[in-house]
Structures are given as structure tokens and as C-alpha cells.
PDB file of C-alpha atoms and ligand atoms in Angstrom:
ATOM      1  CA  MET A  19       0.000   0.000   0.000  1.00  0.00           C
ATOM      2  CA  ASP A  20       1.270   3.481  -0.825  1.00  0.00           C
ATOM      3  CA  PRO A  21       1.756   5.064   2.630  1.00  0.00           C
ATOM      4  CA  LEU A  22       0.683   8.458   1.281  1.00  0.00           C
ATOM      5  CA  THR A  23      -2.402   7.596  -0.767  1.00  0.00           C
ATOM      6  CA  SER A  24      -3.249   4.177   0.769  1.00  0.00           C
ATOM      7  CA  LEU A  25      -3.697   2.932  -2.790  1.00  0.00           C
ATOM      8  CA  PRO A  26      -2.207  -0.427  -3.815  1.00  0.00           C
ATOM      9  CA  ILE A  27       1.073  -0.636  -5.705  1.00  0.00           C
ATOM     10  CA  LEU A  28       1.755  -3.801  -7.689  1.00  0.00           C
ATOM     11  CA  GLN A  29       5.241  -4.966  -8.491  1.00  0.00           C
ATOM     12  CA  LEU A  30       5.331  -7.427 -11.386  1.00  0.00           C
ATOM     13  CA  HIS A  31       7.955 -10.134 -11.891  1.00  0.00           C
ATOM     14  CA  ASP A  32       9.618  -8.106 -14.645  1.00  0.00           C
ATOM     15  CA  GLY A  33      10.054  -5.175 -12.284  1.00  0.00           C
ATOM     16  CA  THR A  34       7.197  -3.092 -13.682  1.00  0.00           C
ATOM     17  CA  VAL A  35       5.387  -1.095 -11.033  1.00  0.00           C
ATOM     18  CA  ILE A  36       1.650  -0.347 -11.374  1.00  0.00           C
ATOM     19  CA  LYS A  37      -0.072   2.175  -9.154  1.00  0.00           C
ATOM     20  CA  ALA A  38      -3.629   0.873  -9.084  1.00  0.00           C
ATOM     21  CA  LYS A  39      -6.908   2.386  -7.912  1.00  0.00           C
ATOM     22  CA  VAL A  40      -8.370  -1.062  -7.305  1.00  0.00           C
ATOM     23  CA  VAL A  41      -6.802  -4.534  -7.300  1.00  0.00           C
ATOM     24  CA  ILE A  42      -8.980  -7.602  -7.832  1.00  0.00           C
ATOM     25  CA  GLY A  43      -7.085 -10.758  -6.963  1.00  0.00           C
ATOM     26  CA  CYS A  44      -8.472 -13.471  -9.222  1.00  0.00           C
ATOM     27  CA  ASP A  45      -5.231 -15.408  -9.005  1.00  0.00           C
ATOM     28  CA  GLY A  46      -6.666 -18.774  -8.060  1.00  0.00           C
ATOM     29  CA  VAL A  47      -5.934 -21.264  -5.335  1.00  0.00           C
ATOM     30  CA  ASN A  48      -2.386 -20.030  -4.603  1.00  0.00           C
ATOM     31  CA  SER A  49      -3.505 -16.416  -4.449  1.00  0.00           C
ATOM     32  CA  VAL A  50      -0.843 -13.884  -3.536  1.00  0.00           C
ATOM     33  CA  ILE A  51      -3.569 -11.260  -3.089  1.00  0.00           C
ATOM     34  CA  ALA A  52      -5.546 -13.423  -0.626  1.00  0.00           C
ATOM     35  CA  ASN A  53      -2.373 -13.654   1.499  1.00  0.00           C
ATOM     36  CA  PHE A  54      -1.879  -9.907   1.221  1.00  0.00           C
ATOM     37  CA  ILE A  55      -5.430  -9.241   2.391  1.00  0.00           C
ATOM     38  CA  GLY A  56      -4.822 -11.569   5.348  1.00  0.00           C
ATOM     39  CA  LEU A  57      -7.141 -14.444   4.515  1.00  0.00           C
ATOM     40  CA  LYS A  58      -6.366 -17.626   6.440  1.00  0.00           C
ATOM     41  CA  PRO A  59      -4.339 -20.373   4.732  1.00  0.00           C
ATOM     42  CA  LEU A  60      -6.454 -22.911   2.865  1.00  0.00           C
ATOM     43  CA  LYS A  61      -7.430 -26.184   4.465  1.00  0.00           C
ATOM     44  CA  GLN A  62      -6.114 -29.428   3.015  1.00  0.00           C
ATOM     45  CA  SER A  63      -8.713 -32.037   2.142  1.00  0.00           C
ATOM     46  CA  THR A  64      -7.871 -35.722   2.580  1.00  0.00           C
ATOM     47  CA  MET A  65      -9.421 -36.282  -0.842  1.00  0.00           C
ATOM     48  CA  GLY A  66      -7.474 -36.154  -4.072  1.00  0.00           C
ATOM     49  CA  GLY A  67      -8.524 -36.578  -7.632  1.00  0.00           C
ATOM     50  CA  ALA A  68      -7.502 -37.837 -11.039  1.00  0.00           C
ATOM     51  CA  ARG A  69      -9.078 -36.179 -14.040  1.00  0.00           C
ATOM     52  CA  GLY A  70      -8.821 -36.284 -17.775  1.00  0.00           C
ATOM     53  CA  PHE A  71     -10.549 -36.156 -21.124  1.00  0.00           C
ATOM     54  CA  THR A  72     -11.653 -39.075 -23.284  1.00  0.00           C
ATOM     55  CA  ASN A  73     -12.376 -38.647 -26.953  1.00  0.00           C
ATOM     56  CA  TYR A  74     -14.903 -40.977 -28.583  1.00  0.00           C
ATOM     57  CA  GLU A  75     -14.231 -40.854 -32.313  1.00  0.00           C
ATOM     58  CA  ASN A  76     -17.703 -42.112 -33.207  1.00  0.00           C
ATOM     59  CA  GLY A  77     -19.523 -40.159 -30.513  1.00  0.00           C
ATOM     60  CA  HIS A  78     -20.036 -41.152 -26.885  1.00  0.00           C
ATOM     61  CA  GLY A  79     -23.844 -41.313 -26.929  1.00  0.00           C
ATOM     62  CA  PHE A  80     -24.130 -40.013 -23.340  1.00  0.00           C
ATOM     63  CA  SER A  81     -26.849 -37.518 -22.461  1.00  0.00           C
ATOM     64  CA  PRO A  82     -25.545 -33.965 -21.892  1.00  0.00           C
ATOM     65  CA  GLU A  83     -25.643 -34.287 -18.098  1.00  0.00           C
ATOM     66  CA  PHE A  84     -23.204 -34.142 -15.231  1.00  0.00           C
ATOM     67  CA  VAL A  85     -23.337 -37.700 -13.889  1.00  0.00           C
ATOM     68  CA  THR A  86     -21.784 -38.757 -10.601  1.00  0.00           C
ATOM     69  CA  ILE A  87     -21.521 -42.213  -9.082  1.00  0.00           C
ATOM     70  CA  ARG A  88     -20.431 -42.707  -5.504  1.00  0.00           C
ATOM     71  CA  LYS A  89     -19.314 -45.923  -3.864  1.00  0.00           C
ATOM     72  CA  GLY A  90     -17.844 -45.776  -0.393  1.00  0.00           C
ATOM     73  CA  HIS A  91     -15.152 -43.109  -0.391  1.00  0.00           C
ATOM     74  CA  VAL A  92     -14.917 -42.867  -4.183  1.00  0.00           C
ATOM     75  CA  LEU A  93     -16.775 -40.393  -6.391  1.00  0.00           C
ATOM     76  CA  LEU A  94     -16.674 -40.601 -10.168  1.00  0.00           C
ATOM     77  CA  GLY A  95     -17.943 -37.706 -12.258  1.00  0.00           C
ATOM     78  CA  ARG A  96     -18.571 -37.472 -15.988  1.00  0.00           C
ATOM     79  CA  TYR A  97     -19.395 -34.392 -18.018  1.00  0.00           C
ATOM     80  CA  PRO A  98     -19.795 -34.548 -21.796  1.00  0.00           C
ATOM     81  CA  ILE A  99     -18.171 -31.512 -23.450  1.00  0.00           C
ATOM     82  CA  ASP A 100     -19.536 -32.153 -26.967  1.00  0.00           C
ATOM     83  CA  HIS A 101     -20.632 -35.195 -28.976  1.00  0.00           C
ATOM     84  CA  ASN A 102     -17.154 -36.718 -28.906  1.00  0.00           C
ATOM     85  CA  LEU A 103     -15.327 -35.366 -25.883  1.00  0.00           C
ATOM     86  CA  VAL A 104     -15.982 -36.240 -22.246  1.00  0.00           C
ATOM     87  CA  PHE A 105     -14.401 -34.819 -19.099  1.00  0.00           C
ATOM     88  CA  TRP A 106     -14.252 -37.114 -16.080  1.00  0.00           C
ATOM     89  CA  PHE A 107     -12.780 -37.199 -12.619  1.00  0.00           C
ATOM     90  CA  VAL A 108     -12.262 -39.755  -9.865  1.00  0.00           C
ATOM     91  CA  ALA A 109     -12.103 -38.346  -6.357  1.00  0.00           C
ATOM     92  CA  ARG A 110     -10.850 -40.572  -3.556  1.00  0.00           C
ATOM     93  CA  PRO A 111      -8.848 -40.389  -0.308  1.00  0.00           C
ATOM     94  CA  ILE A 112      -5.176 -39.633  -0.919  1.00  0.00           C
ATOM     95  CA  THR A 113      -2.445 -42.016   0.167  1.00  0.00           C
ATOM     96  CA  PRO A 114       1.283 -41.321   0.808  1.00  0.00           C
ATOM     97  CA  GLN A 115       2.131 -42.991  -2.555  1.00  0.00           C
ATOM     98  CA  ASP A 116       0.028 -40.393  -4.372  1.00  0.00           C
ATOM     99  CA  LEU A 117       2.608 -37.712  -3.633  1.00  0.00           C
ATOM    100  CA  THR A 118       4.908 -39.185  -6.281  1.00  0.00           C
ATOM    101  CA  MET A 119       2.144 -39.695  -8.802  1.00  0.00           C
ATOM    102  CA  SER A 120       1.286 -36.228 -10.082  1.00  0.00           C
ATOM    103  CA  LYS A 121       3.067 -36.619 -13.435  1.00  0.00           C
ATOM    104  CA  ASP A 122       3.178 -40.403 -13.921  1.00  0.00           C
ATOM    105  CA  THR A 123       0.223 -40.980 -16.247  1.00  0.00           C
ATOM    106  CA  THR A 124       0.476 -44.798 -16.185  1.00  0.00           C
ATOM    107  CA  LYS A 125       0.183 -44.758 -12.405  1.00  0.00           C
ATOM    108  CA  ILE A 126      -2.676 -42.238 -12.532  1.00  0.00           C
ATOM    109  CA  ILE A 127      -4.692 -44.485 -14.881  1.00  0.00           C
ATOM    110  CA  SER A 128      -4.014 -47.687 -12.947  1.00  0.00           C
ATOM    111  CA  SER A 129      -4.822 -46.104  -9.592  1.00  0.00           C
ATOM    112  CA  ALA A 130      -8.011 -44.505 -11.004  1.00  0.00           C
ATOM    113  CA  LEU A 131      -9.090 -47.886 -12.408  1.00  0.00           C
ATOM    114  CA  GLU A 132      -8.294 -49.572  -9.108  1.00  0.00           C
ATOM    115  CA  SER A 133     -10.478 -47.021  -7.267  1.00  0.00           C
ATOM    116  CA  VAL A 134     -13.486 -47.546  -9.550  1.00  0.00           C
ATOM    117  CA  LYS A 135     -13.436 -51.354  -9.620  1.00  0.00           C
ATOM    118  CA  GLY A 136     -17.014 -52.551  -9.855  1.00  0.00           C
ATOM    119  CA  PHE A 137     -18.314 -49.320 -11.437  1.00  0.00           C
ATOM    120  CA  PRO A 138     -20.220 -49.629 -14.760  1.00  0.00           C
ATOM    121  CA  ARG A 139     -18.084 -50.919 -17.627  1.00  0.00           C
ATOM    122  CA  GLU A 140     -18.572 -47.779 -19.744  1.00  0.00           C
ATOM    123  CA  MET A 141     -16.955 -45.767 -16.930  1.00  0.00           C
ATOM    124  CA  LEU A 142     -13.928 -48.078 -16.760  1.00  0.00           C
ATOM    125  CA  GLU A 143     -13.542 -47.911 -20.547  1.00  0.00           C
ATOM    126  CA  MET A 144     -13.774 -44.125 -20.429  1.00  0.00           C
ATOM    127  CA  ILE A 145     -10.779 -44.023 -18.064  1.00  0.00           C
ATOM    128  CA  GLN A 146      -8.874 -46.745 -19.921  1.00  0.00           C
ATOM    129  CA  ASN A 147      -9.228 -44.934 -23.262  1.00  0.00           C
ATOM    130  CA  CYS A 148      -8.485 -41.439 -22.020  1.00  0.00           C
ATOM    131  CA  ASP A 149      -6.085 -39.000 -23.606  1.00  0.00           C
ATOM    132  CA  VAL A 150      -3.015 -39.570 -21.405  1.00  0.00           C
ATOM    133  CA  ASP A 151      -1.699 -36.050 -22.052  1.00  0.00           C
ATOM    134  CA  SER A 152      -4.804 -34.625 -20.404  1.00  0.00           C
ATOM    135  CA  LEU A 153      -4.378 -36.637 -17.188  1.00  0.00           C
ATOM    136  CA  THR A 154      -3.625 -34.938 -13.890  1.00  0.00           C
ATOM    137  CA  PHE A 155      -3.764 -35.937 -10.273  1.00  0.00           C
ATOM    138  CA  ASN A 156      -3.671 -33.643  -7.287  1.00  0.00           C
ATOM    139  CA  ASP A 157      -4.917 -33.066  -3.801  1.00  0.00           C
ATOM    140  CA  THR A 158      -7.693 -30.596  -3.032  1.00  0.00           C
ATOM    141  CA  ARG A 159      -7.731 -27.527  -0.831  1.00  0.00           C
ATOM    142  CA  TYR A 160     -10.632 -25.374   0.285  1.00  0.00           C
ATOM    143  CA  ARG A 161     -11.623 -22.335   2.262  1.00  0.00           C
ATOM    144  CA  ALA A 162     -13.853 -23.525   5.085  1.00  0.00           C
ATOM    145  CA  PRO A 163     -17.500 -22.343   4.902  1.00  0.00           C
ATOM    146  CA  TRP A 164     -17.371 -21.008   8.475  1.00  0.00           C
ATOM    147  CA  GLU A 165     -14.391 -18.837   7.507  1.00  0.00           C
ATOM    148  CA  LEU A 166     -16.298 -17.376   4.558  1.00  0.00           C
ATOM    149  CA  LEU A 167     -18.971 -16.302   7.004  1.00  0.00           C
ATOM    150  CA  ASN A 168     -16.847 -13.595   8.571  1.00  0.00           C
ATOM    151  CA  ALA A 169     -13.654 -13.329   6.491  1.00  0.00           C
ATOM    152  CA  ARG A 170     -12.474  -9.810   5.661  1.00  0.00           C
ATOM    153  CA  PHE A 171     -12.276  -9.873   1.889  1.00  0.00           C
ATOM    154  CA  ARG A 172     -11.094  -6.295   1.475  1.00  0.00           C
ATOM    155  CA  LYS A 173      -8.009  -4.395   2.478  1.00  0.00           C
ATOM    156  CA  GLY A 174      -8.216  -0.810   1.267  1.00  0.00           C
ATOM    157  CA  THR A 175      -9.168  -1.097  -2.380  1.00  0.00           C
ATOM    158  CA  VAL A 176      -7.826  -4.633  -2.768  1.00  0.00           C
ATOM    159  CA  THR A 177     -10.231  -7.577  -2.929  1.00  0.00           C
ATOM    160  CA  VAL A 178     -10.435 -11.115  -4.258  1.00  0.00           C
ATOM    161  CA  ALA A 179     -12.746 -13.069  -6.559  1.00  0.00           C
ATOM    162  CA  GLY A 180     -13.074 -16.643  -7.778  1.00  0.00           C
ATOM    163  CA  ASP A 181     -10.986 -19.412  -6.244  1.00  0.00           C
ATOM    164  CA  ALA A 182      -8.745 -16.835  -4.566  1.00  0.00           C
ATOM    165  CA  MET A 183     -11.793 -15.895  -2.491  1.00  0.00           C
ATOM    166  CA  HIS A 184     -13.655 -19.169  -2.033  1.00  0.00           C
ATOM    167  CA  VAL A 185     -11.927 -22.241  -3.465  1.00  0.00           C
ATOM    168  CA  MET A 186     -13.889 -25.387  -2.646  1.00  0.00           C
ATOM    169  CA  GLY A 187     -13.664 -29.091  -3.387  1.00  0.00           C
ATOM    170  CA  PRO A 188     -14.748 -30.227  -6.854  1.00  0.00           C
ATOM    171  CA  PHE A 189     -17.716 -32.230  -5.512  1.00  0.00           C
ATOM    172  CA  LEU A 190     -20.413 -29.915  -6.904  1.00  0.00           C
ATOM    173  CA  GLY A 191     -18.552 -28.714  -9.999  1.00  0.00           C
ATOM    174  CA  GLN A 192     -19.550 -25.105  -9.358  1.00  0.00           C
ATOM    175  CA  GLY A 193     -16.320 -23.213  -8.583  1.00  0.00           C
ATOM    176  CA  GLY A 194     -15.984 -21.747 -12.069  1.00  0.00           C
ATOM    177  CA  SER A 195     -19.652 -20.831 -12.248  1.00  0.00           C
ATOM    178  CA  ILE A 196     -19.589 -18.881  -9.013  1.00  0.00           C
ATOM    179  CA  ALA A 197     -16.373 -17.156 -10.082  1.00  0.00           C
ATOM    180  CA  LEU A 198     -18.410 -15.848 -13.035  1.00  0.00           C
ATOM    181  CA  GLU A 199     -21.134 -14.694 -10.645  1.00  0.00           C
ATOM    182  CA  ASP A 200     -18.457 -12.836  -8.649  1.00  0.00           C
ATOM    183  CA  ALA A 201     -17.379 -11.070 -11.831  1.00  0.00           C
ATOM    184  CA  ILE A 202     -20.928  -9.952 -12.663  1.00  0.00           C
ATOM    185  CA  VAL A 203     -21.699  -8.676  -9.173  1.00  0.00           C
ATOM    186  CA  LEU A 204     -18.315  -6.969  -8.855  1.00  0.00           C
ATOM    187  CA  ALA A 205     -18.663  -5.225 -12.219  1.00  0.00           C
ATOM    188  CA  ARG A 206     -22.157  -4.057 -11.301  1.00  0.00           C
ATOM    189  CA  CYS A 207     -21.031  -2.680  -7.930  1.00  0.00           C
ATOM    190  CA  LEU A 208     -18.028  -0.887  -9.427  1.00  0.00           C
ATOM    191  CA  ALA A 209     -20.247   0.618 -12.133  1.00  0.00           C
ATOM    192  CA  THR A 210     -22.904   1.893  -9.758  1.00  0.00           C
ATOM    193  CA  GLN A 211     -20.859   3.206  -6.820  1.00  0.00           C
ATOM    194  CA  LYS A 212     -18.582   6.233  -6.924  1.00  0.00           C
ATOM    195  CA  ARG A 213     -16.232   5.172  -4.124  1.00  0.00           C
ATOM    196  CA  ALA A 214     -14.232   2.004  -4.691  1.00  0.00           C
ATOM    197  CA  GLU A 215     -14.354   0.937  -1.013  1.00  0.00           C
ATOM    198  CA  VAL A 216     -18.158   1.240  -0.970  1.00  0.00           C
ATOM    199  CA  ALA A 217     -18.407  -0.735  -4.235  1.00  0.00           C
ATOM    200  CA  LEU A 218     -16.146  -3.497  -2.905  1.00  0.00           C
ATOM    201  CA  ASP A 219     -18.060  -3.729   0.376  1.00  0.00           C
ATOM    202  CA  GLN A 220     -21.317  -3.970  -1.541  1.00  0.00           C
ATOM    203  CA  TYR A 221     -19.817  -6.738  -3.689  1.00  0.00           C
ATOM    204  CA  ILE A 222     -18.584  -8.664  -0.638  1.00  0.00           C
ATOM    205  CA  GLY A 223     -21.940  -8.196   1.102  1.00  0.00           C
ATOM    206  CA  GLU A 224     -23.866  -9.472  -1.914  1.00  0.00           C
ATOM    207  CA  ARG A 225     -21.644 -12.487  -2.359  1.00  0.00           C
ATOM    208  CA  ARG A 226     -21.093 -13.642   1.203  1.00  0.00           C
ATOM    209  CA  MET A 227     -24.195 -15.754   1.913  1.00  0.00           C
ATOM    210  CA  ARG A 228     -24.189 -17.249  -1.571  1.00  0.00           C
ATOM    211  CA  LEU A 229     -20.602 -18.371  -0.986  1.00  0.00           C
ATOM    212  CA  VAL A 230     -21.349 -19.704   2.486  1.00  0.00           C
ATOM    213  CA  GLN A 231     -24.300 -21.706   1.172  1.00  0.00           C
ATOM    214  CA  ILE A 232     -22.587 -23.269  -1.800  1.00  0.00           C
ATOM    215  CA  SER A 233     -19.373 -24.008   0.041  1.00  0.00           C
ATOM    216  CA  THR A 234     -21.330 -25.592   2.908  1.00  0.00           C
ATOM    217  CA  LYS A 235     -23.126 -27.841   0.435  1.00  0.00           C
ATOM    218  CA  THR A 236     -19.821 -28.759  -1.218  1.00  0.00           C
ATOM    219  CA  TYR A 237     -18.231 -29.337   2.190  1.00  0.00           C
ATOM    220  CA  ALA A 238     -21.084 -31.627   3.298  1.00  0.00           C
ATOM    221  CA  ILE A 239     -20.823 -33.719   0.117  1.00  0.00           C
ATOM    222  CA  GLY A 240     -17.031 -33.922   0.501  1.00  0.00           C
ATOM    223  CA  ALA A 241     -17.278 -34.815   4.189  1.00  0.00           C
ATOM    224  CA  LEU A 242     -19.755 -37.603   3.408  1.00  0.00           C
ATOM    225  CA  LEU A 243     -17.168 -39.056   1.050  1.00  0.00           C
ATOM    226  CA  GLU A 244     -14.194 -38.549   3.325  1.00  0.00           C
ATOM    227  CA  THR A 245     -15.376 -39.504   6.757  1.00  0.00           C
ATOM    228  CA  SER A 246     -15.658 -42.933   8.302  1.00  0.00           C
ATOM    229  CA  SER A 247     -17.335 -41.478  11.385  1.00  0.00           C
ATOM    230  CA  VAL A 248     -21.005 -42.378  11.620  1.00  0.00           C
ATOM    231  CA  VAL A 249     -21.683 -39.227  13.661  1.00  0.00           C
ATOM    232  CA  VAL A 250     -20.156 -36.897  11.021  1.00  0.00           C
ATOM    233  CA  LYS A 251     -22.022 -38.779   8.276  1.00  0.00           C
ATOM    234  CA  LEU A 252     -25.279 -38.346  10.160  1.00  0.00           C
ATOM    235  CA  LEU A 253     -24.626 -34.639  10.712  1.00  0.00           C
ATOM    236  CA  CYS A 254     -23.916 -34.155   7.000  1.00  0.00           C
ATOM    237  CA  ILE A 255     -27.070 -36.011   6.008  1.00  0.00           C
ATOM    238  CA  VAL A 256     -29.143 -33.896   8.420  1.00  0.00           C
ATOM    239  CA  LEU A 257     -27.517 -30.737   6.977  1.00  0.00           C
ATOM    240  CA  MET A 258     -28.305 -31.853   3.436  1.00  0.00           C
ATOM    241  CA  VAL A 259     -31.900 -32.775   4.264  1.00  0.00           C
ATOM    242  CA  ILE A 260     -32.650 -29.541   6.126  1.00  0.00           C
ATOM    243  CA  PHE A 261     -30.853 -26.979   3.962  1.00  0.00           C
ATOM    244  CA  PHE A 262     -30.156 -28.625   0.629  1.00  0.00           C
ATOM    245  CA  ARG A 263     -33.151 -30.863   0.003  1.00  0.00           C
ATOM    246  CA  ASP A 264     -33.323 -29.520  -3.551  1.00  0.00           C
ATOM    247  CA  ARG A 265     -30.247 -31.195  -5.078  1.00  0.00           C
ATOM    248  CA  LEU A 266     -30.001 -28.706  -7.923  1.00  0.00           C
ATOM    249  CA  GLY A 267     -31.200 -25.665  -5.969  1.00  0.00           C
ATOM    250  CA  HIS A 268     -27.761 -24.032  -6.189  1.00  0.00           C
ATOM    251  CA  THR A 269     -27.943 -23.971  -9.993  1.00  0.00           C
ATOM    252  CA  ARG A 270     -31.073 -21.806  -9.952  1.00  0.00           C
ATOM    253  CA  TYR A 271     -29.438 -18.903  -8.130  1.00  0.00           C
ATOM    254  CA  ASP A 272     -29.814 -15.568  -9.892  1.00  0.00           C
ATOM    255  CA  CYS A 273     -26.928 -13.158  -9.348  1.00  0.00           C
ATOM    256  CA  GLY A 274     -28.721 -10.376 -11.230  1.00  0.00           C
ATOM    257  CA  ARG A 275     -27.852  -8.557 -14.412  1.00  0.00           C
ATOM    258  CA  LEU A 276     -24.536  -7.079 -15.411  1.00  0.00           C
TER     259      LEU A 276
HETATM  260  C1  LIG B  17     -11.275 -31.399 -10.684  1.00  0.00           C
HETATM  261  C2  LIG B  17     -11.983 -30.090 -10.785  1.00  0.00           C
HETATM  262  C3  LIG B  17     -13.182 -30.039 -11.481  1.00  0.00           C
HETATM  263  C4  LIG B  17     -13.882 -28.836 -11.575  1.00  0.00           C
HETATM  264  N1  LIG B  17     -15.047 -28.822 -12.258  1.00  0.00           N
HETATM  265  C5  LIG B  17     -15.746 -27.677 -12.362  1.00  0.00           C
HETATM  266  C6  LIG B  17     -16.974 -27.615 -13.110  1.00  0.00           C
HETATM  267  O1  LIG B  17     -17.414 -28.568 -13.689  1.00  0.00           O
HETATM  268  N2  LIG B  17     -17.648 -26.448 -13.141  1.00  0.00           N
HETATM  269  C7  LIG B  17     -17.187 -25.339 -12.516  1.00  0.00           C
HETATM  270  O2  LIG B  17     -17.846 -24.291 -12.581  1.00  0.00           O
HETATM  271  N3  LIG B  17     -16.008 -25.356 -11.839  1.00  0.00           N
HETATM  272  C8  LIG B  17     -15.274 -26.491 -11.746  1.00  0.00           C
HETATM  273  N4  LIG B  17     -14.095 -26.512 -11.062  1.00  0.00           N
HETATM  274  C9  LIG B  17     -13.612 -25.315 -10.397  1.00  0.00           C
HETATM  275  C10 LIG B  17     -12.999 -24.325 -11.369  1.00  0.00           C
HETATM  276  O3  LIG B  17     -11.981 -24.935 -12.128  1.00  0.00           O
HETATM  277  C11 LIG B  17     -12.395 -23.164 -10.578  1.00  0.00           C
HETATM  278  O4  LIG B  17     -13.297 -22.761  -9.576  1.00  0.00           O
HETATM  279  C12 LIG B  17     -12.120 -21.987 -11.502  1.00  0.00           C
HETATM  280  O5  LIG B  17     -11.124 -22.326 -12.430  1.00  0.00           O
HETATM  281  C13 LIG B  17     -11.668 -20.779 -10.694  1.00  0.00           C
HETATM  282  O6  LIG B  17     -11.400 -19.739 -11.576  1.00  0.00           O
HETATM  283  P1  LIG B  17     -10.432 -18.594 -11.163  1.00  0.00           P
HETATM  284  O7  LIG B  17     -10.367 -17.690 -12.345  1.00  0.00           O
HETATM  285  O8  LIG B  17     -10.847 -18.018  -9.851  1.00  0.00           O
HETATM  286  O9  LIG B  17      -9.024 -19.269 -10.884  1.00  0.00           O
HETATM  287  P2  LIG B  17      -8.070 -20.036 -11.910  1.00  0.00           P
HETATM  288  O10 LIG B  17      -8.855 -20.698 -12.983  1.00  0.00           O
HETATM  289  O11 LIG B  17      -7.166 -20.866 -11.063  1.00  0.00           O
HETATM  290  O12 LIG B  17      -7.231 -18.853 -12.588  1.00  0.00           O
HETATM  291  C14 LIG B  17      -6.279 -18.130 -11.859  1.00  0.00           C
HETATM  292  C15 LIG B  17      -5.292 -17.536 -12.846  1.00  0.00           C
HETATM  293  O13 LIG B  17      -4.415 -16.646 -12.172  1.00  0.00           O
HETATM  294  C16 LIG B  17      -3.089 -16.870 -12.621  1.00  0.00           C
HETATM  295  N5  LIG B  17      -2.187 -16.456 -11.539  1.00  0.00           N
HETATM  296  C17 LIG B  17      -1.942 -17.067 -10.365  1.00  0.00           C
HETATM  297  N6  LIG B  17      -1.058 -16.382  -9.635  1.00  0.00           N
HETATM  298  C18 LIG B  17      -0.740 -15.275 -10.348  1.00  0.00           C
HETATM  299  C19 LIG B  17       0.125 -14.155 -10.124  1.00  0.00           C
HETATM  300  N7  LIG B  17       0.814 -14.033  -8.983  1.00  0.00           N
HETATM  301  N8  LIG B  17       0.207 -13.229 -11.078  1.00  0.00           N
HETATM  302  C20 LIG B  17      -0.500 -13.338 -12.230  1.00  0.00           C
HETATM  303  N9  LIG B  17      -1.347 -14.362 -12.498  1.00  0.00           N
HETATM  304  C21 LIG B  17      -1.462 -15.323 -11.575  1.00  0.00           C
HETATM  305  C22 LIG B  17      -3.047 -18.368 -12.900  1.00  0.00           C
HETATM  306  O14 LIG B  17      -2.005 -18.654 -13.794  1.00  0.00           O
HETATM  307  C23 LIG B  17      -4.423 -18.605 -13.511  1.00  0.00           C
HETATM  308  O15 LIG B  17      -4.429 -18.388 -14.883  1.00  0.00           O
HETATM  309  C24 LIG B  17     -13.367 -27.676 -10.958  1.00  0.00           C
HETATM  310  C25 LIG B  17     -12.134 -27.732 -10.286  1.00  0.00           C
HETATM  311  C26 LIG B  17     -11.456 -28.929 -10.183  1.00  0.00           C
HETATM  312  C27 LIG B  17     -10.129 -28.967  -9.461  1.00  0.00           C
END
């Protein structure tokens, strides 16, 4: 922060200095801006995930839906991108061996197949026939819902948006969508308020409960997968039944017009 004007000064890797009126940190899960603002470090989930794309030369024939199948601690997700291409992921608890796996595609495929043993054959074939160059495996981190409830997302005229603000596990597949909502609300607030601080506070105020709700839902789904504790499972189920009875309710949220 400039000690005279209290406005943010950015120093880029190439040495360039930018004196900014407003800084919006949309720099993802390893956000430098979130650290600068003073947000707490992210929490580490015990779940990790393999993901990739599979191309079906003659078309996959799947309906254009996000399909998930859960068995025990394993969740498999499939999203068709177009008539030929499908994105999939396998989320499961991470093991110490996984730490060496991030770039070894043969190991990623064999461990993904091992995790989904007994799943429908078309799912196994989808993983077996994937484009190996598209494969990745990593752990997941998240900002806890209870932290979103009272986190200070603004320091002067610096704020955050997207994963930098509210990264969550991939269990609902909504992180990108709500990053877009952030962008719409933020643009609207900046366009309608004269003072940047007031605009940013309005943005944070409008977003907070939406973020708490969707990250709580994601957290509950993730916890159901992760935990072996019957009590935690029961709590999550009660949470889902009371607050999130409508499975797709989160997709009908209206963040307003740009
Ligand atoms: C397995 C998985 C599946 C998912 N599926 C879905 C889904 O189906 N639907 C959905 O909506 N979301 C999904 N998501 C979530 C979605 O990918 C993220 O929420 C979304 O990408 C967040 O967007 P972002 O712009 O905030 O951050 P990012 O996409 O991470 O972009 C941040 C950008 O900032 C850049 N950057 C970082 N640091 C700096 C720096 N210091 N200086 C300059 N630039 C920097 C990075 O290079 C990057 O380009 C999924 C996530 C995962 C892990």
C-alpha cells in the first residue's frame, strides 16, 4: 500500500510497477492477493482426484448431463463436453504414494481404475481410453464455509474473486460458475458506486451468503465421502436434508444482471 495515498502498488515479476486504484485478486488457489489481504491459509482435504478427457471418435452417446456415481469413499464424475469429448474425474482419499504420482500418467490411470473397480463398464472404458496427455492428479484444498462467514475480503481497495476468495472441493462442480457470478456482481457494484471501497463492500456483502451456502453444500458432500465417522455422516445427512433438500437448488441462483 502506498503510505501516502493508501492505494495499492503492484510490483510485477519483470520489475514493472503499477499504481492501481483497485486490485482484484483473481489469481486462483495459490492467491498472492488473498495472502496480502490476510485471509487464512487454505485447508487441506484428505481427498485427491484424477481427471482427464476421453475422446470418442464415433460419438459417446451419453446424455448432456453431469453424472456422478459414488461408492464408499470414491466419487466418479462425468461431463460430456460435446458429442465426442468427455471430461471425467475420480475423487478418492489420498495415500502417501500419491505424492509421487502427479506426473506419472500410467500410475494415474491404474490407480483410477483400481479405485473404480465394480463401477459400470462404460466408466472403466472411459478411463482406460483417455487422452493420457490430459491426465492430472492432485490433492484438493478449500476455504472452510465457516471462515467465509466472517472473512475480511477487502483491504483498502484490494479484494479477491473466484478461487482466490472461495476455493472449494470439486464435488459440486460449481467453482468456475460462481467465479463468473463474482465477476458480474463486482462489475455491477463498481459501475454503480462512486467510491471504490463502498463498491467493494457492496460486492462482498452481496456475495457472502451465496458463498457460504454453496461451500457448505460442497463441504457436506465432501465430508460424506471422506469420513468414516457415523456421527459426522449423520450430521452431514441432516444438513443436506434440512438446507439442501433440492439437489439442484444451487444452480437456480440468480446473481442479477450485469
Ligand atoms: C477437478 C476439478 C473439477 C472442476 N469442475 C468444475 C466444473 O465442472 N464447473 C465449474 O464451474 N467449476 C469447476 N471446477 C472449479 C474451477 O476450475 C475453478 O473454480 C475456476 O477455475 C476458478 O477460476 P479462477 O479464475 O478463480 O481461478 P483459476 O482458474 O485458477 O485462474 C487463476 C489464474 O491466475 C493466474 N495467476 C496465479 N497467480 C498469479 C500471479 N501471482 N500473477 C498473475 N497471475 C497469476 C493463474 O495462472 C491462472 O491463470 C473444478 C475444479 C477442479 C479442481
